[in-house]
Coordinates of C-alpha atoms (C1' of nucleotides) in Angstrom, one line a residue:
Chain A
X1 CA 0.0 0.0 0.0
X2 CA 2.0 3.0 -1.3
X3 CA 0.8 6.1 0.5
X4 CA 2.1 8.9 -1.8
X5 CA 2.2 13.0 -1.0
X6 CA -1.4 13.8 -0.4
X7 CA -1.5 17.2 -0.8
X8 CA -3.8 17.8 2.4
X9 CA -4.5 14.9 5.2
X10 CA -7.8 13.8 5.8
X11 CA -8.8 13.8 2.1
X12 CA -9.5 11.2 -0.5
X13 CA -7.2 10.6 -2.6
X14 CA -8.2 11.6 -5.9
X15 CA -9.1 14.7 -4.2
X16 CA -5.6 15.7 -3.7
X17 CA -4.6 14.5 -7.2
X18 CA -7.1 16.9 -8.7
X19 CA -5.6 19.6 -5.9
X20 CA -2.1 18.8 -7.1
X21 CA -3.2 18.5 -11.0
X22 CA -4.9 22.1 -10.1
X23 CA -1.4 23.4 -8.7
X24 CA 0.3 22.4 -12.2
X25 CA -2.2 24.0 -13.7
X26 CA -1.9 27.2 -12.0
X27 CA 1.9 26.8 -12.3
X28 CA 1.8 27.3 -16.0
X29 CA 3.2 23.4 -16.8
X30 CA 0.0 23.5 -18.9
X31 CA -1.5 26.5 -20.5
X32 CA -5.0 27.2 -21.7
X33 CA -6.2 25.3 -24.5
X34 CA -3.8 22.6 -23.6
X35 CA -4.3 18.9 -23.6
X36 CA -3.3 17.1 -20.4
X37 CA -1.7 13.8 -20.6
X38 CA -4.4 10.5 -21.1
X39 CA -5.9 9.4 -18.1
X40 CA -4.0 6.0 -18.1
X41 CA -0.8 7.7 -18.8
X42 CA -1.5 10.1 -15.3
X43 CA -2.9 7.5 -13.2
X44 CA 0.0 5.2 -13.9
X45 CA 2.1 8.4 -13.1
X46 CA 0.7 8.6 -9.7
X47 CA 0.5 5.4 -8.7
X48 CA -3.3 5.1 -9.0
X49 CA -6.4 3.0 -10.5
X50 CA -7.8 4.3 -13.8
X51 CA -11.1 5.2 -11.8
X52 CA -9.5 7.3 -9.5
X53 CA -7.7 9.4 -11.5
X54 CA -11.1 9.8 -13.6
X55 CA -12.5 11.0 -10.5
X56 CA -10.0 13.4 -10.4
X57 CA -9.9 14.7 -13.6
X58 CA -14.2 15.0 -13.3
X59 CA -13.9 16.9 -10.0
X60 CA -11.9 19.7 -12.1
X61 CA -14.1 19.3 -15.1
X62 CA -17.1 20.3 -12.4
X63 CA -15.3 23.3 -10.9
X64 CA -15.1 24.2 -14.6
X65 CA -10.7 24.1 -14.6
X66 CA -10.4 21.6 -17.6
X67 CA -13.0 20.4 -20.0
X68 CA -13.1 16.8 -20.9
X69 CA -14.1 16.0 -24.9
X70 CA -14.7 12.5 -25.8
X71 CA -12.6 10.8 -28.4
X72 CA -10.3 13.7 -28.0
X73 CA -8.6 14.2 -24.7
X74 CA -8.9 16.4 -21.6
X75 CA -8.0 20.4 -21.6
X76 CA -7.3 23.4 -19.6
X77 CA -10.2 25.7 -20.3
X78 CA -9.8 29.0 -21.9
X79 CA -10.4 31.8 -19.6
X80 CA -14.1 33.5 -19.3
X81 CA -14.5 35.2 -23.3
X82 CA -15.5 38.8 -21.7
X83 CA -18.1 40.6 -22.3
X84 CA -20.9 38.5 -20.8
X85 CA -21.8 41.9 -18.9
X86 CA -24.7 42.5 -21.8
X87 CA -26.8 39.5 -20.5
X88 CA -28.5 41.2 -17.9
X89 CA -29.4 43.5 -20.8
X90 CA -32.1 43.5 -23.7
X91 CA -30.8 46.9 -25.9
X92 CA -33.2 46.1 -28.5
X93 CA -34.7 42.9 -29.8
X94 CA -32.6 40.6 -33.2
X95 CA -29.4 38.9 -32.8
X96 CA -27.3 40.4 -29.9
X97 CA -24.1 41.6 -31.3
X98 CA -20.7 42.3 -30.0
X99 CA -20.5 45.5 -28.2
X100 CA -18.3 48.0 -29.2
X101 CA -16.1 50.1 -26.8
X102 CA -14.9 53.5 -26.3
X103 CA -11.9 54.5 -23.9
X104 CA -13.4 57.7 -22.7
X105 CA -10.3 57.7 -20.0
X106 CA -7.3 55.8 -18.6
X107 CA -5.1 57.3 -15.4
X108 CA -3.0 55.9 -13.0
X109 CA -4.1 56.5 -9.3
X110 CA -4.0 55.6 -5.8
X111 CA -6.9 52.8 -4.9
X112 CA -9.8 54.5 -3.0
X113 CA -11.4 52.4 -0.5
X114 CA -13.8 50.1 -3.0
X115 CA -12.0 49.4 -5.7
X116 CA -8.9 48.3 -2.9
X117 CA -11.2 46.2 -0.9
X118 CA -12.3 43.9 -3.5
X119 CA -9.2 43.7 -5.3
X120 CA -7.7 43.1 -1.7
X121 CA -4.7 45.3 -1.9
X122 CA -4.0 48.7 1.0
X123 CA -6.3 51.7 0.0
X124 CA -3.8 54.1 -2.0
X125 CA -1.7 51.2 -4.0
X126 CA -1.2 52.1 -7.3
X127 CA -4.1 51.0 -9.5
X128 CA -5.5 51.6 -12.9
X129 CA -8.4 53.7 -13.9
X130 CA -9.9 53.0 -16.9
X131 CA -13.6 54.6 -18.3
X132 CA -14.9 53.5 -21.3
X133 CA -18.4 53.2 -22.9
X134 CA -20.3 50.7 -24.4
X135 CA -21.9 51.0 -27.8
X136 CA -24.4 48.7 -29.7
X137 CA -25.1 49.7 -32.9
X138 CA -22.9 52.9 -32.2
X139 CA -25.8 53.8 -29.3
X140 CA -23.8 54.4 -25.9
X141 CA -25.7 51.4 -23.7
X142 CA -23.2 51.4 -20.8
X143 CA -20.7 53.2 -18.7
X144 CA -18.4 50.9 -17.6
X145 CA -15.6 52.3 -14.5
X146 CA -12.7 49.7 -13.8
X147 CA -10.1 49.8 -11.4
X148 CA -7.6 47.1 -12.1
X149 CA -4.1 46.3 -9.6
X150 CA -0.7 48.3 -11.0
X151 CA 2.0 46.3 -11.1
X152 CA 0.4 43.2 -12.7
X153 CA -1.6 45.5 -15.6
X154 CA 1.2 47.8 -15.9
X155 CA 1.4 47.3 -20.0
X156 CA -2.3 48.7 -19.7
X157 CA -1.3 51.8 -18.7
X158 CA 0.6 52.4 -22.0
X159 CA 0.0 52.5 -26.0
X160 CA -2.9 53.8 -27.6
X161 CA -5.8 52.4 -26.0
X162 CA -7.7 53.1 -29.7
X163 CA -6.1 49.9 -30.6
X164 CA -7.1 48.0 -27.9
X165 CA -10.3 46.3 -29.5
X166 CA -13.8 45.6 -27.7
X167 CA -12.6 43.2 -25.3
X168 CA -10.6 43.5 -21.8
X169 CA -9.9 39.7 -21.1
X170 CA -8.4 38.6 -24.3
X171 CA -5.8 42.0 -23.7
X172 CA -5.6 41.1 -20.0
X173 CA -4.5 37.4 -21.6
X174 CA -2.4 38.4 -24.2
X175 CA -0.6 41.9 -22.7
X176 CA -0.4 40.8 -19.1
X177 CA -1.0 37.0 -18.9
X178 CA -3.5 37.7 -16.5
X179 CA -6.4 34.9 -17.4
X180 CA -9.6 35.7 -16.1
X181 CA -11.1 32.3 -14.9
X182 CA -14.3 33.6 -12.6
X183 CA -15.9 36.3 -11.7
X184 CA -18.6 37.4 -9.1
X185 CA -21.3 40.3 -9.8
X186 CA -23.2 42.3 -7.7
X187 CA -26.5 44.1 -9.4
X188 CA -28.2 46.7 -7.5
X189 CA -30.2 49.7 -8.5
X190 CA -29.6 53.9 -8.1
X191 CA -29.9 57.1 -10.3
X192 CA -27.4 58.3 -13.0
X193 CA -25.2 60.6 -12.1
X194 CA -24.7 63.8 -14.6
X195 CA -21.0 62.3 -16.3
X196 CA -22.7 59.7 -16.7
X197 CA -26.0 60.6 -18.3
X198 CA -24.5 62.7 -20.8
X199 CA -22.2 60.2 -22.0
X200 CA -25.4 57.6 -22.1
X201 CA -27.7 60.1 -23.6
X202 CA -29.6 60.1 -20.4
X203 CA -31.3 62.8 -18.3
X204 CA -29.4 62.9 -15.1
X205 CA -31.0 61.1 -12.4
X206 CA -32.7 58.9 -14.9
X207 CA -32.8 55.5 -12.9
X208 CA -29.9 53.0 -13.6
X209 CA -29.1 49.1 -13.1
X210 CA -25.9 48.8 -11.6
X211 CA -23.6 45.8 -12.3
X212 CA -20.3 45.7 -10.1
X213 CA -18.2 42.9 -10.9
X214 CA -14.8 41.1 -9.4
X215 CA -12.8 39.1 -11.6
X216 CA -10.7 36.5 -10.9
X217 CA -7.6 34.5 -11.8
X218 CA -7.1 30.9 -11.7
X219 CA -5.4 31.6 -8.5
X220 CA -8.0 32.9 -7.1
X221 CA -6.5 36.5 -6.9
X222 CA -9.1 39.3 -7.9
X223 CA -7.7 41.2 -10.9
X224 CA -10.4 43.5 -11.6
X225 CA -13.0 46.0 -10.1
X226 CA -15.5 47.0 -12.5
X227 CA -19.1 49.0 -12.5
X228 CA -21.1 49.1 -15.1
X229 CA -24.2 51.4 -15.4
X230 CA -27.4 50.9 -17.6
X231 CA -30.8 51.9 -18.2
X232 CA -33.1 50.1 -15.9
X233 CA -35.5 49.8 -18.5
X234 CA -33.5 47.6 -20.2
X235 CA -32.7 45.8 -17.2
X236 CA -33.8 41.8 -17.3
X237 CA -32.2 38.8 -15.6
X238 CA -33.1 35.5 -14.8
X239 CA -32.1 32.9 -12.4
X240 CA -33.4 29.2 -11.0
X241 CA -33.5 28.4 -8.2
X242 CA -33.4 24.2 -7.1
Chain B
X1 CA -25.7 -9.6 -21.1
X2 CA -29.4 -8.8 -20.3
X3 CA -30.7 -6.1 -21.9
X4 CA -33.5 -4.9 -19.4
X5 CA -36.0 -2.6 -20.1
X6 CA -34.6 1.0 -21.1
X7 CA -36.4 4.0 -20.1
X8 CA -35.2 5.6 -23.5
X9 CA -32.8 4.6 -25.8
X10 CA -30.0 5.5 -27.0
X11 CA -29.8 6.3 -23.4
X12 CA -26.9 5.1 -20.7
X13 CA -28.0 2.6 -18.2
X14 CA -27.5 4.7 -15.6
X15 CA -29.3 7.6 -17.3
X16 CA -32.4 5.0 -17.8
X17 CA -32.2 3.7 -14.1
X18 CA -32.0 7.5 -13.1
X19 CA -35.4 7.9 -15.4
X20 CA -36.9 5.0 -14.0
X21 CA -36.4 6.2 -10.6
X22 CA -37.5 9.6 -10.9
X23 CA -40.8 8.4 -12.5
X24 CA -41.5 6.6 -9.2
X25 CA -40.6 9.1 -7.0
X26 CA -42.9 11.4 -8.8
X27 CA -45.8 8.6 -9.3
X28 CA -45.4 8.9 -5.4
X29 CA -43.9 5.8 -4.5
X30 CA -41.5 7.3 -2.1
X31 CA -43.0 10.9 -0.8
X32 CA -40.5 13.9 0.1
X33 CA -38.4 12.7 2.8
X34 CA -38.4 9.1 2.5
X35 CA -35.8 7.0 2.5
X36 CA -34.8 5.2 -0.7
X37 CA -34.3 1.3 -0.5
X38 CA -30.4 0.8 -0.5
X39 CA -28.1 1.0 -3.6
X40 CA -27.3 -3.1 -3.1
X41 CA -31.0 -3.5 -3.2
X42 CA -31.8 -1.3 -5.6
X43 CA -29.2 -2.6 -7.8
X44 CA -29.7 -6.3 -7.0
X45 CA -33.3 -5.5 -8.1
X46 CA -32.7 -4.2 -11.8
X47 CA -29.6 -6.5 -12.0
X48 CA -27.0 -4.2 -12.6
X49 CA -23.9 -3.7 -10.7
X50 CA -23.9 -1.9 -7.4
X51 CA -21.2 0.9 -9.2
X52 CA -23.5 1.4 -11.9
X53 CA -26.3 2.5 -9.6
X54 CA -24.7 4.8 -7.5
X55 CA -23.7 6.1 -10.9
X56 CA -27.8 6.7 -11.5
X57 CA -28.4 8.0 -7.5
X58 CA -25.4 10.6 -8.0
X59 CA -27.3 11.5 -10.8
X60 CA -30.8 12.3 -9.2
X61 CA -29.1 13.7 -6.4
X62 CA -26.8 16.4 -9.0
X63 CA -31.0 16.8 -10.0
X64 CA -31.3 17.9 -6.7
X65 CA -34.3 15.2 -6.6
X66 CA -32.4 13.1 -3.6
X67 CA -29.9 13.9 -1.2
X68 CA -27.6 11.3 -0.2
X69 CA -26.1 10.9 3.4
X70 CA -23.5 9.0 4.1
X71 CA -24.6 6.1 6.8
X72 CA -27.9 6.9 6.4
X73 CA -29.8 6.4 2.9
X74 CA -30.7 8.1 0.0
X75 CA -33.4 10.5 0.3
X76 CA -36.2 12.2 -1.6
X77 CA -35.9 16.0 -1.2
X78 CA -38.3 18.0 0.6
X79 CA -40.3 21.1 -1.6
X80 CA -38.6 24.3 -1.9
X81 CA -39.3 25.6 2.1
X82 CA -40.6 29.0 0.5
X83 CA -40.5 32.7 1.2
X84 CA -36.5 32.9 -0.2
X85 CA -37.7 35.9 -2.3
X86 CA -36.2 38.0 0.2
X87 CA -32.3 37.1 -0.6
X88 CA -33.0 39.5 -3.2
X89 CA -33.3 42.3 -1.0
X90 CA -31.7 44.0 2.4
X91 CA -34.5 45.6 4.5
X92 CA -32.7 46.4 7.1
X93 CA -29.5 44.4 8.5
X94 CA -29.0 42.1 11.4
X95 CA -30.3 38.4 11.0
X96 CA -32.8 38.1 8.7
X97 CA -36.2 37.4 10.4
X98 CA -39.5 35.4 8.4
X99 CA -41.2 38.1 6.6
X100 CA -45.3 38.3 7.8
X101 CA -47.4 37.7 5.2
X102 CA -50.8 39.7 4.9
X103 CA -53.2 38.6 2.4
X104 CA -55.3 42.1 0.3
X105 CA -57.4 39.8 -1.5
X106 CA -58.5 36.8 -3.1
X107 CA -60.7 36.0 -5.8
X108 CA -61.4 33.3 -8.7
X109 CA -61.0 34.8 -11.4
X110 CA -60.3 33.6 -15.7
X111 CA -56.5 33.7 -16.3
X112 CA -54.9 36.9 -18.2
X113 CA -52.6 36.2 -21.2
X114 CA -49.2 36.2 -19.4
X115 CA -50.2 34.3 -15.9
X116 CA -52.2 31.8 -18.3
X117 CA -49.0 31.2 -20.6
X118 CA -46.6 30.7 -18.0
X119 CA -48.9 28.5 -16.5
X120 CA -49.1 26.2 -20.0
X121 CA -52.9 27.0 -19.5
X122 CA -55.1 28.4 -22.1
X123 CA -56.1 32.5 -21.4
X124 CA -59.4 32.5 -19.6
X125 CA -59.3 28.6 -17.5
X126 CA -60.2 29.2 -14.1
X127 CA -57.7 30.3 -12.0
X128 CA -57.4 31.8 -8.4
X129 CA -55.8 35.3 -7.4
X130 CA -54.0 36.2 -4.3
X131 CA -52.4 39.9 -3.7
X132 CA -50.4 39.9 -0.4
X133 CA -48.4 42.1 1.0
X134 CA -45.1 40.5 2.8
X135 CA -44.2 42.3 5.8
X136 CA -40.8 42.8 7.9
X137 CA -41.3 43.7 11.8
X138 CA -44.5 45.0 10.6
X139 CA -43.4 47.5 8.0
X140 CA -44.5 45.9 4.3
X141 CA -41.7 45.7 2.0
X142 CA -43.2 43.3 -0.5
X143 CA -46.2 43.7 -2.3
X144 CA -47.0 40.4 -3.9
X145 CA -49.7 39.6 -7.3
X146 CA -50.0 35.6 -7.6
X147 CA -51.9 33.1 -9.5
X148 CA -52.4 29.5 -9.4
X149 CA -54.0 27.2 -11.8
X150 CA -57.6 26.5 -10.2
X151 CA -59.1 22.6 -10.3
X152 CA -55.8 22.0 -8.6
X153 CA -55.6 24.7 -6.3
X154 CA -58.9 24.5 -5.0
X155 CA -58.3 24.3 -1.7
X156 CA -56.8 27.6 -1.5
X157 CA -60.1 29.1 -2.6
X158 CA -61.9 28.4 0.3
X159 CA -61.8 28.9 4.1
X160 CA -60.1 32.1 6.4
X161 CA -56.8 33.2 4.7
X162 CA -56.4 35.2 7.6
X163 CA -55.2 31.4 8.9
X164 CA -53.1 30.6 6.0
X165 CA -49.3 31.2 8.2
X166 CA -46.9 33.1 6.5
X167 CA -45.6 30.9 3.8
X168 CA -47.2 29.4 0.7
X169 CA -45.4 26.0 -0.2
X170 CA -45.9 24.3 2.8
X171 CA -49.7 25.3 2.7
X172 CA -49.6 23.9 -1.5
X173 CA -48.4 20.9 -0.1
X174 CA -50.1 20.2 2.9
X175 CA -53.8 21.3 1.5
X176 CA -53.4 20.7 -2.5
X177 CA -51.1 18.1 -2.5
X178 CA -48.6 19.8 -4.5
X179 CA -44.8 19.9 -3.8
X180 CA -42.9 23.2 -5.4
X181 CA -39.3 22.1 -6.8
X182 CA -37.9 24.1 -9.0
X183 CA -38.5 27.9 -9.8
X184 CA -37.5 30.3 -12.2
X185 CA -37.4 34.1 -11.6
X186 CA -36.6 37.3 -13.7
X187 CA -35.8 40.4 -12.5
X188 CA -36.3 43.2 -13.7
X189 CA -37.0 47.5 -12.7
X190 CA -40.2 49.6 -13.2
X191 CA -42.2 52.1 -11.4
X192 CA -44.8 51.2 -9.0
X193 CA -48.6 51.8 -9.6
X194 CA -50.7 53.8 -7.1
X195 CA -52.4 50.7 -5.3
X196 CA -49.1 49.3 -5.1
X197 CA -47.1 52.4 -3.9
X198 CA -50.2 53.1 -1.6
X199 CA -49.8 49.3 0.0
X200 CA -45.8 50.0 0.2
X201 CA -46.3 53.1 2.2
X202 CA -44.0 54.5 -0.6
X203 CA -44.8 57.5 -3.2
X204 CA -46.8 56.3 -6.8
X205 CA -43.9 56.5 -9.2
X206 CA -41.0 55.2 -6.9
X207 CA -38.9 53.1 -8.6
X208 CA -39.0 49.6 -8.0
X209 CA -37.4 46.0 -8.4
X210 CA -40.2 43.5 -9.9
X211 CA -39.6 39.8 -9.5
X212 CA -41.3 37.2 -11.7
X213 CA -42.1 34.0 -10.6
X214 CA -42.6 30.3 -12.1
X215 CA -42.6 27.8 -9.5
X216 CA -43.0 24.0 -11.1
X217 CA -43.9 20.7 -9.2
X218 CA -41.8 17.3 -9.3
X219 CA -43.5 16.3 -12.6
X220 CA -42.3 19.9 -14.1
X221 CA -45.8 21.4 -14.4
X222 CA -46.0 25.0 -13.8
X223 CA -47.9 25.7 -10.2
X224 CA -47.3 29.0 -10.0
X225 CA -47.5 32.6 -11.6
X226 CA -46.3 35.7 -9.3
X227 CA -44.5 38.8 -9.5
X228 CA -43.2 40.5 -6.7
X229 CA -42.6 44.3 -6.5
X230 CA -40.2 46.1 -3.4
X231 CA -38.6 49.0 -3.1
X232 CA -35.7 49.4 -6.1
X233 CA -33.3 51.0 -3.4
X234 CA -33.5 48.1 -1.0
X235 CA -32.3 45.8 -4.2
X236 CA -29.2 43.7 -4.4
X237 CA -28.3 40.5 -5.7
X238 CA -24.8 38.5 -6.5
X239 CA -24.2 36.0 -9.4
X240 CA -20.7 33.7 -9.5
X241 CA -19.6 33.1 -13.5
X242 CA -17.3 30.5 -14.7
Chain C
dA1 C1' -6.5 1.8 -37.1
dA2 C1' -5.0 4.1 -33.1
dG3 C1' -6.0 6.9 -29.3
dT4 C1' -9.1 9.2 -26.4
dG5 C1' -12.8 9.6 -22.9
dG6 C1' -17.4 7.1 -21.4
dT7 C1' -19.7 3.0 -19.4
dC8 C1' -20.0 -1.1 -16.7
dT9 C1' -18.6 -4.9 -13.8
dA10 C1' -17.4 -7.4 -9.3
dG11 C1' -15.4 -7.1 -5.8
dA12 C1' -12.7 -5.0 -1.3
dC13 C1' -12.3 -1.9 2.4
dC14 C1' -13.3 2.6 4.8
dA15 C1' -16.2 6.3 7.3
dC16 C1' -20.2 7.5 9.3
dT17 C1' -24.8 6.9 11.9
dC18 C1' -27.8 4.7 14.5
dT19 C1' -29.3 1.4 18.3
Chain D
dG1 C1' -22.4 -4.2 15.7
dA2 C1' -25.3 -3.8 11.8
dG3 C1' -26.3 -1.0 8.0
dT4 C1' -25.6 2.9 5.2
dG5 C1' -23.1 5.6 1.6
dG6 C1' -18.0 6.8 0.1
dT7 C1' -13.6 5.4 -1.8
dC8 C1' -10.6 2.5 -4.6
dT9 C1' -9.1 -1.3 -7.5
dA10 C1' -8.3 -3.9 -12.0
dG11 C1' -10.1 -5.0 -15.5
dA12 C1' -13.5 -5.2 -20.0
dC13 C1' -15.8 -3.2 -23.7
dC14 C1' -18.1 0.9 -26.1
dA15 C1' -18.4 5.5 -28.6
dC16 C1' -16.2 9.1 -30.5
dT17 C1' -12.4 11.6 -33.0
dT18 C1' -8.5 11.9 -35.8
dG19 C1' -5.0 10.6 -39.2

DNA sequence: AAGTGGTCTAGACCACTCT
DNA sequence: GAGTGGTCTAGACCACTTG
């Protein structure tokens, strides 16, 4: 009875070989998109029945770290696309489109309290403050404000954001290998401020939907702050409940 | 190799045994809290191996249809308990207390065209509508518009409301028989009508958060139509993405 | 045809709950 | 101690994907 590194007592076995498969994962030894080696070829590896290490390799397929395809082999998900933020939105009725975007500012700045709470850094670190807008159709739909951490974003804070594209997570990805793997949204309700009207082609004080949204790493370190505002009359969402 | 009976084809066993199982359970064999018999039994009795239908009881479990507990038995799931409505909102803070319920009115009355379709029901059966008005330490925060399909409800329609209790679901089950498991809600923000506003104790025009109801039985029949309308400031909700 | 994950078997032993 | 679900093994065969 070989009783190899578990990587926490008091847990079942193929528990700790998807917690140890999870560290390799998070190490970089295999990136997104990747294939992981068979399952008989990793069980054998560790020492282990083919069952178990199926267990394994299910329990990260269930907390959504690798997707399994039959015939084909087992791989390290992609990170979340980006963008899902229009969802709790109906802007008009047809085919929903890509939104476009529009940097309407980028600084660097000391955290205030929000944005360094959730990102879990000291008020006053060096962050990144980035405004943009939303555009379907080229109609202004959303005001987005995100705060993101400095050091780690830092090739955000230069070159023309013009060129950026519609998309934060693929440039997170790509600029900063930063890969968004969950995030956690808050909606709640208020008034438009008069910045923020304008640039929506709202009357100030017109009521809003208010998204806030933490993104996180595979790490589990929160990357992002973000709030986006929207008409509440376009405001839908739905949810079920078991 | 037998070849027993499949539920569906093209289907796994497992999937089939899961099927077969969750046709009982709904046909009432075993009623919510039950116990199941044991997975040796169970298997012994369709002849499959004991692996195999733990495969099929995982399954109804992931369902949420059974709950398994280890060295005790597998079983069926109570009803939704009722009244979570409120997650959606903070009234208040401090520990959450069971919101009062008050009923405004109850009549039988033909269906309208958007209870009636989310109901699968043609507009104009019989059906039986409640307003109430939910209350927290006596202040109403809720105002609440429901319908229910009527030969089934019937039960509802009679006797003193006034000694319903607080909560719906238990009183569905007890008096008509019918267990709520699964509901959908959408969520959306409007402005609240004068008899509303008036209930609310808020001014005709505030803004407010509107919540839509399905709630379905075992058998996935619709049971339920409401929409729920509370003050839009007291709103808040959180979603996880992966 | 070779390689992958998906299903199923038949058994052993463990951890937990109840009486 | 008897009975339950949870873990693990070692193997067989199937269904799907790709060259």
């Amino acid at each position: 009875m070989p009783r190899p590194a578990a990587t926490e007592p008091g847990q079942s076995r193929y528990a700790a070989l998807a917690a140890g498969l999870r560290q390799r994962i998070v190490a970089g030894e295999f990136g997104p998109g990747d294939a992981l080696p068979n399952e008989q070829a990793l069980a054998q590896a560790e020492g282990v029945a083919l069952g178990t290490m199926r267990r394994a390799l299910d329990l990260l397929a269930e907390q959504g770290l690798v997707q399994r395809v039959q015939g084909r082999g087992t791989f390290v998900r992609q990170g979340l696309a980006g963008a899902p933020m229009l969802r709790f939105f109906r802007f008009g009725q047809g085919p929903q489109q890509l939104p476009g975007s529009r940097i309407l500012a980028r600084h660097t700045r000391p955290l205030p309290a929000e944005p360094a709470q959730a990102l879990g850094l000291p008020v006053g670190s060096p962050g990144l403050l980035i405004k943009r807008l939303r555009l379907l159709n080229q109609r202004p739909c959303l005001h987005e404000t995100l705060w993101l951490p400095l050091p780690r974003c830092a090739a955000l804070a230069e070159g023309d954001p013009a060129l950026w594209g519609d998309l934060l997570y693929p440039l997170l990805a790509q600029r900063c290998g930063v890969l968004v793997h969950r995030a956690v949204e808050t909606i709640g309700f208020g008034a438009l401020a008069a910045a923020e009207a304008r640039a929506l082609g709202l009357p100030a004080g017109h009521p809003c939907a208010q998204v806030q949204r933490q993104a996180f790493d595979l790490a589990g370190q929160c990357v992002e702050w973000r709030r986006s505002l929207g008409d509440a009359q376009a405001f839908q969402y739905t949810v079920t409940l078991t």
